[in-house]
XYZ file of C-alpha atoms in Angstrom:
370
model
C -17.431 -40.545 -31.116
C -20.734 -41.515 -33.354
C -19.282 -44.181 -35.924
C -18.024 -42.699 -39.240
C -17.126 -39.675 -37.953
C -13.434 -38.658 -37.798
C -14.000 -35.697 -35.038
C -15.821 -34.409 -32.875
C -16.052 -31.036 -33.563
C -15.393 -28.888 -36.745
C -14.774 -25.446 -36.575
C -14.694 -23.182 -39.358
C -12.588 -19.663 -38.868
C -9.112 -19.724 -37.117
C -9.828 -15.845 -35.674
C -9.394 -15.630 -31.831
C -13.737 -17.507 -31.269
C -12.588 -20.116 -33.183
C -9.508 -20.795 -31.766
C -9.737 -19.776 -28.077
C -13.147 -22.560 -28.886
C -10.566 -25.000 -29.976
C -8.553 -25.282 -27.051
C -10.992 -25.292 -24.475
C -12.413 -28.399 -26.683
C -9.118 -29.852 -27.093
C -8.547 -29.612 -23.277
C -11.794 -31.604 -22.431
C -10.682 -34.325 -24.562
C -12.264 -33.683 -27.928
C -10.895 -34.419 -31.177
C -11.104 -30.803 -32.998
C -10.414 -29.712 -36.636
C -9.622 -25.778 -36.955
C -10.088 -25.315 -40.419
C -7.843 -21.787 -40.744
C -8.301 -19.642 -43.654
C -5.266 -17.887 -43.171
C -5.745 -14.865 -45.285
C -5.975 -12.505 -43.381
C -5.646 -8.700 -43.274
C -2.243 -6.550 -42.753
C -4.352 -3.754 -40.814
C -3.508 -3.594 -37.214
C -7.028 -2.843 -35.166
C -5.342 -2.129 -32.012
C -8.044 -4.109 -29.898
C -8.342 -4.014 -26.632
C -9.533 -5.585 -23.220
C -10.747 -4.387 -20.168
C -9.228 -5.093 -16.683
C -12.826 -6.918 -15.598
C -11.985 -9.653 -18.003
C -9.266 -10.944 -15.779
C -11.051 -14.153 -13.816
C -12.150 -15.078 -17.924
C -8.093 -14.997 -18.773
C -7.006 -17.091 -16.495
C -9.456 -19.750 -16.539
C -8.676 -19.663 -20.304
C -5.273 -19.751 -19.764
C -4.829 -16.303 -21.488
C -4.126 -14.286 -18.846
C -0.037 -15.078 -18.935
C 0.188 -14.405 -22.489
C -1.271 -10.668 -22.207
C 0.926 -10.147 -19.530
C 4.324 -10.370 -21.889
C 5.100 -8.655 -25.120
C 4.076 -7.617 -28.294
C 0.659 -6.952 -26.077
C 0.575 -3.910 -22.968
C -1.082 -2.462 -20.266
C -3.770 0.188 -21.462
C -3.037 3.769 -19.874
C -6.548 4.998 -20.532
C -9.638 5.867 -22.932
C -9.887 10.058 -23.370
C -12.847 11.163 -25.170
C -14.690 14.466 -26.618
C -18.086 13.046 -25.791
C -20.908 15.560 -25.703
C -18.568 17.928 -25.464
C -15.463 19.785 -26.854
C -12.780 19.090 -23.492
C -11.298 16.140 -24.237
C -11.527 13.635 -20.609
C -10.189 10.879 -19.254
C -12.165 7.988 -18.398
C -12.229 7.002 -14.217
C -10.020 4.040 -13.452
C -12.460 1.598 -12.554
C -9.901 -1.143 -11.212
C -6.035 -1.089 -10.398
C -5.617 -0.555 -14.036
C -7.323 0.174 -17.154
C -6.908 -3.435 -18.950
C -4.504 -4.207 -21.868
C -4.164 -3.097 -25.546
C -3.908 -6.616 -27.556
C -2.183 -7.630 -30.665
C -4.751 -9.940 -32.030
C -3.521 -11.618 -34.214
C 0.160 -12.312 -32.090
C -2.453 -13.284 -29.543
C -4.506 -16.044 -32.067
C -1.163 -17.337 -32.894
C -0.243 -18.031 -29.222
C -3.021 -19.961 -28.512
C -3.125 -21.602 -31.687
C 0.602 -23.219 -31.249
C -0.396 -24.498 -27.884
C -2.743 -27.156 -29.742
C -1.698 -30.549 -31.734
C -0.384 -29.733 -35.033
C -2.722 -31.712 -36.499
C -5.711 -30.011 -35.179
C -5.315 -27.226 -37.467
C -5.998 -27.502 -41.768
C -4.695 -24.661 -43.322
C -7.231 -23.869 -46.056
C -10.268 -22.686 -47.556
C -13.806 -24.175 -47.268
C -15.489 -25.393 -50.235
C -18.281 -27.168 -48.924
C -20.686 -28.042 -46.111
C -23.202 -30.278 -46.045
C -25.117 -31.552 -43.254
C -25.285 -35.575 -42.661
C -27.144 -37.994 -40.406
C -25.960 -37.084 -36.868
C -23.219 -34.453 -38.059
C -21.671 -32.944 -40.780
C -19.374 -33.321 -43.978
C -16.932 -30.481 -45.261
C -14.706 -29.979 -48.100
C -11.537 -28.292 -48.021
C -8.959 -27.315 -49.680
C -5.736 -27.067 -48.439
C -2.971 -24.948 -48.839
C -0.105 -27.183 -47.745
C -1.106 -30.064 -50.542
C -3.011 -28.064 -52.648
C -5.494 -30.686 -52.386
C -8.987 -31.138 -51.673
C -9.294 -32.785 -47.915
C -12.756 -34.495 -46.805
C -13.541 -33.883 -43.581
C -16.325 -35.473 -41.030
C -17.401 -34.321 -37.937
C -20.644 -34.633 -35.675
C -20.377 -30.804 -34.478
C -19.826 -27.700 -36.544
C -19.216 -24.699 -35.045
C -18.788 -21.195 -36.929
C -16.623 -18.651 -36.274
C -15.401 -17.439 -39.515
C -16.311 -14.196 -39.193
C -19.515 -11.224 -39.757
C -20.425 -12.976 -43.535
C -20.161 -16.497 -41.600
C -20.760 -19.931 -43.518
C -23.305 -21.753 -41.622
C -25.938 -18.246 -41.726
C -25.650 -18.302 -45.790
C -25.920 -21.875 -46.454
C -28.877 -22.320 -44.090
C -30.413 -19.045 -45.014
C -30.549 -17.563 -41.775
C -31.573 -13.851 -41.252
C -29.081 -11.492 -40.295
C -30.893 -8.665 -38.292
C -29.258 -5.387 -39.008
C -29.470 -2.888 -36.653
C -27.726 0.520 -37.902
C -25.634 1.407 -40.394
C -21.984 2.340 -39.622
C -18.713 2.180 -41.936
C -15.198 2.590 -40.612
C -12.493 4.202 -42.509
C -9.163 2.954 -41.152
C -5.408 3.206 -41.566
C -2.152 2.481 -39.545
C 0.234 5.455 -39.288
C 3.627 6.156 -37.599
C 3.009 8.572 -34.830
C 5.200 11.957 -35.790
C 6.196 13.024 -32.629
C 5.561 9.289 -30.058
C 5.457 9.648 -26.645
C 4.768 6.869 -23.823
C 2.439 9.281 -22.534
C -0.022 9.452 -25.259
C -3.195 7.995 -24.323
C -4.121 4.082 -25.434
C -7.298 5.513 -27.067
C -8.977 8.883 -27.857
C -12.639 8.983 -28.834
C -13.880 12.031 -30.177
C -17.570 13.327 -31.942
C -17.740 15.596 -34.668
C -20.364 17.084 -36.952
C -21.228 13.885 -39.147
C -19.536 10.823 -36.871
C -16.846 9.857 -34.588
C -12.916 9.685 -34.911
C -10.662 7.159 -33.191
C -6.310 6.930 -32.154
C -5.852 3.411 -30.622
C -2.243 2.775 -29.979
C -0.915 0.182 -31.639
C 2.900 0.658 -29.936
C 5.028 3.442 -29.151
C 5.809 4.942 -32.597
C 2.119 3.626 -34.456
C -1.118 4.616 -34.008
C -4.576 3.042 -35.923
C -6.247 6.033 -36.373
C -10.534 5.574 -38.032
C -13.330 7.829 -38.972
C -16.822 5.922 -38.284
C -19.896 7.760 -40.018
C -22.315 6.705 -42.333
C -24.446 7.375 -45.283
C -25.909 10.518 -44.257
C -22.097 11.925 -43.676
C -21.606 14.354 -46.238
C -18.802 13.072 -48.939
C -18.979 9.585 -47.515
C -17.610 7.870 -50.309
C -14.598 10.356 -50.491
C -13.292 9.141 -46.766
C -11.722 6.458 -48.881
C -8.800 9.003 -49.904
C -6.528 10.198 -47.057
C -6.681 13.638 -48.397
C -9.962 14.313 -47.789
C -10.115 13.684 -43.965
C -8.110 16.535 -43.270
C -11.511 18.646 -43.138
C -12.600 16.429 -40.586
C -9.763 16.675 -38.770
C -10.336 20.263 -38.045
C -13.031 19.330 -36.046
C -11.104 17.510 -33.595
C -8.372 18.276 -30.750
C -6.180 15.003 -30.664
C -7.420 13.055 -34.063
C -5.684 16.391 -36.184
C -1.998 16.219 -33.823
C -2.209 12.586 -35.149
C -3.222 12.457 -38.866
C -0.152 12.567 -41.318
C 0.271 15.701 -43.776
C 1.592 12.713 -46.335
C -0.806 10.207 -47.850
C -1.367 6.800 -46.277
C -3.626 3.659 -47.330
C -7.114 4.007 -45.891
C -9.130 0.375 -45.691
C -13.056 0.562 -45.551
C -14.400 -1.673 -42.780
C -18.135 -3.015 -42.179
C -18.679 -1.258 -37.885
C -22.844 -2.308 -38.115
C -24.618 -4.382 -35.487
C -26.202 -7.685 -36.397
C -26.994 -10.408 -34.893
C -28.140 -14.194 -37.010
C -31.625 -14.928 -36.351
C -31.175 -18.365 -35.183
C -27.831 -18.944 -32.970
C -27.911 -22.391 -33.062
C -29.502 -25.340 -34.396
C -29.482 -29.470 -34.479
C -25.477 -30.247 -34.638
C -24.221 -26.654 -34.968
C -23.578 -23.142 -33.330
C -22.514 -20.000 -34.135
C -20.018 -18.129 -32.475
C -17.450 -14.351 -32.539
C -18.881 -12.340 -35.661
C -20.384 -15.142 -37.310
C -23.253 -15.082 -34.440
C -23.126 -11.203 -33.422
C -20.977 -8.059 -34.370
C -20.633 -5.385 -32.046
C -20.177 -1.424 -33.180
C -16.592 -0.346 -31.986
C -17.908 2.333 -29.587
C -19.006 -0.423 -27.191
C -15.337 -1.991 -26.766
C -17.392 -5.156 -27.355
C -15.860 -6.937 -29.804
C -13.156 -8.866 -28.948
C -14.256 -9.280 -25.497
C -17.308 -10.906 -25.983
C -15.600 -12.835 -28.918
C -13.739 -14.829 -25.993
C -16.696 -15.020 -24.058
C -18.625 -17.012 -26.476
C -16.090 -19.149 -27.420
C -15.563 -20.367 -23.947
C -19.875 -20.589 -23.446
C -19.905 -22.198 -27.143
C -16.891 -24.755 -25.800
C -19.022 -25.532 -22.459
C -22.358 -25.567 -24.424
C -20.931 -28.334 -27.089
C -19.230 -30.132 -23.928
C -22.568 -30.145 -22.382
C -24.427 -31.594 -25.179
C -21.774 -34.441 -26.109
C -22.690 -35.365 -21.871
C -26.565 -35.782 -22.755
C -27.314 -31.910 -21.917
C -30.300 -31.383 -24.745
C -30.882 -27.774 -23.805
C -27.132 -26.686 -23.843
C -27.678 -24.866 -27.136
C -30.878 -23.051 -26.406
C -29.520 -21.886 -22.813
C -26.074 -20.697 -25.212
C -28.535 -18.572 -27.976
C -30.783 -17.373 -24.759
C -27.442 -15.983 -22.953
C -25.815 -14.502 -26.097
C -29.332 -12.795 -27.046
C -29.357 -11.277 -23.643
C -26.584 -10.207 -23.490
C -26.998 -8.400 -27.298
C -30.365 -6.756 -26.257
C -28.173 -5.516 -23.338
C -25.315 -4.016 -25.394
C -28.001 -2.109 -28.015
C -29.379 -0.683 -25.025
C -26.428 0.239 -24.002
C -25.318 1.722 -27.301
C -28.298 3.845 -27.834
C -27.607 5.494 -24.606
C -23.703 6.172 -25.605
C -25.081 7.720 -28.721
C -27.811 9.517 -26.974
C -25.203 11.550 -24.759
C -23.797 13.357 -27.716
C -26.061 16.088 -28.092
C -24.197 19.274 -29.873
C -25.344 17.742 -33.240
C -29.541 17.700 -33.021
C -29.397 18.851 -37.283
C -27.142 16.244 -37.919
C -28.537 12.929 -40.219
C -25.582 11.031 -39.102
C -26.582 11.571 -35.046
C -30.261 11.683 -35.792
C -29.465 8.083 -37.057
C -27.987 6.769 -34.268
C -29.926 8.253 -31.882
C -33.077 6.665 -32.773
C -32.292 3.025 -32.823
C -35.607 1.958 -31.121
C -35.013 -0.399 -27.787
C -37.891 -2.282 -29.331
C -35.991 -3.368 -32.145
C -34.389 -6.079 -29.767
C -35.387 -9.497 -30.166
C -35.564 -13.350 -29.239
C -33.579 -15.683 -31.424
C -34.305 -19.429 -31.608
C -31.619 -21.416 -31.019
């Protein structure tokens, strides 16, 4: 390590980039800091994984702990997609992939490194030094204020991030898209019921993603153009939405529930990477929940981020830029992609909700400096 620096590589955000980054660090040899803000939301998401991310798991390591309890095999998307029969998605392997507790899942990896790779706290303050970087935190074990030096800084603290606000960076915004969520118990479970049902209505999209046997994370994902918008924050009013749908209304509770209101837009930072630092998981790129993106390309970057910072540390100058070039792809590649999931729904050609996500223009994709 560069004199006067106590590690190698900070990372900021404990989520599953940051920590999956972590261990693939720790595993080359590097001395890593996780600095893990560990509030963190009660909301279940019900993520999930496909089957095609199977050679990624087990070179992570991953693979055996997806394979055991609280996470399970997915039985299958169904969707109401451009049209009102609801229909299962083709199996595309020898089986559909796995519905993921997240948050079981970040706390697996995370006890596999050295307890003292991990500062439970909050960040204070970052400021950039000769050859690395200094950060302030407080923790919540000593209730103290903890200096911390490192030569490498990596974010993965989520879509508001820490490096993008301090350095100013531009966060390119590509659509607008709330989601109004809640976990429910499931009134009448059965093992049968689908792992996930998408369907359209009028003014947006609904969502069931099992969570387990007897709960369900149900969402509604619309905008500003969806008429009563604001009101979706109030369990009582998505009952006329509801109606709309086949499996969405066998699912929704008669009884009230707590409804959480979720940012579900695109973005991407306008610079991925820079001298000493990277950006990684939501802090770099956020994905809209149609895609199934999210999570999987979460643990795709943190392994490219881990090579990338490995590569650079061996005298590799263009590690970063080749790490912003593949993650840019791969986002022009996924709004292309989205428009033309959007683009299939076509019952709704009055609709402002549709008309706005239907006209995301492929030139709106970009180059970002790394």
């Amino acid at each position: 390590m560069n004199d006067g620096f106590e590690y190698d590589c900070l990372i900021i955000g404990g989520g599953i980039a940051g920590t999956v980054a972590a261990k693939q660090l720790v595993d080359r040899g590097y001395k890593v800091t996780l600095i893990d803000d560990r509030v963190t939301s009660q909301l279940k998401l019900a993520e999930s994984l496909p089957a095609s991310i199977e050679p990624m798991l087990q070179r992570l390591g991953l693979f055996d702990l997806i394979n055991a309890p609280p996470h399970f095999k997915h039985s299958g998307m169904v969707s109401a997609w451009g049209t009102h029969i609801l229909q299962a998605a083709p199996l595309v392997a020898h089986h559909h992939g796995w519905k993921v507790d997240k948050r079981a899942l970040v706390r697996q990896v995370k006890v596999q490194l050295p307890s003292a790779c991990v500062i439970s706290g909050k960040v204070k303050e970052v400021s950039e030094q000769e050859g690395g970087w200094d950060c302030i935190v407080r923790s919540y074990v000593t209730e103290t204020d903890i200096k911390v030096r490192a030569r490498f800084l990596l974010d993965a603290c989520g879509r508001q991030g820490y490096l993008p606000r301090i350095l100013n960076l531009h966060r390119h915004t590509f659509d607008k898209l709330s989601a109004f969520v809640a976990n429910v118990i499931v009134q009448s479970p059965s093992k049968a019921q689908p792992s996930v049902v998408v369907e359209s209505f009028e003014d947006g999209w609904t969502l069931v993603s099992k969570i387990n046997d007897k709960e369900s994370m149900i969402a509604i994902f619309c905008n500003q153009h969806t008429p009563d918008f604001s009101g979706l924050r109030q369990a009582k009013n998505w009952h006329g939405i509801a109606s709309q749908t086949q499996w969405f209304k066998k699912i929704l509770p008669n009884s009230a529930f707590e409804v959480k209101v979720l940012n579900a837009s695109s973005h991407i930072v306008s610079r991925l990477a820079g001298k000493n630092w990277l950006l990684a998981g939501d802090a770099a790129m956020s994905f809209d929940p149609l895609s199934s993106h999210g999570m999987t390309t979460a643990i795709y970057m943190a392994e490219k981020a881990a090579s990338a910072i490995d590569d650079l540390f061996k005298g590799e100058k263009q590690s970063l830029n080749l790490y912003s070039k593949t993650m840019t792809d791969i986002y022009n590649s996924y709004l292309n992609e989205l428009l033309g999931h959007y683009r299939r729904e076509r019952r709704y050609q009055a609709s402002k909700f549709w008309q706005s996500k239907q006209q995301i223009s492929a030139q709106e994709t970009l180059s970002v400096a790394g």
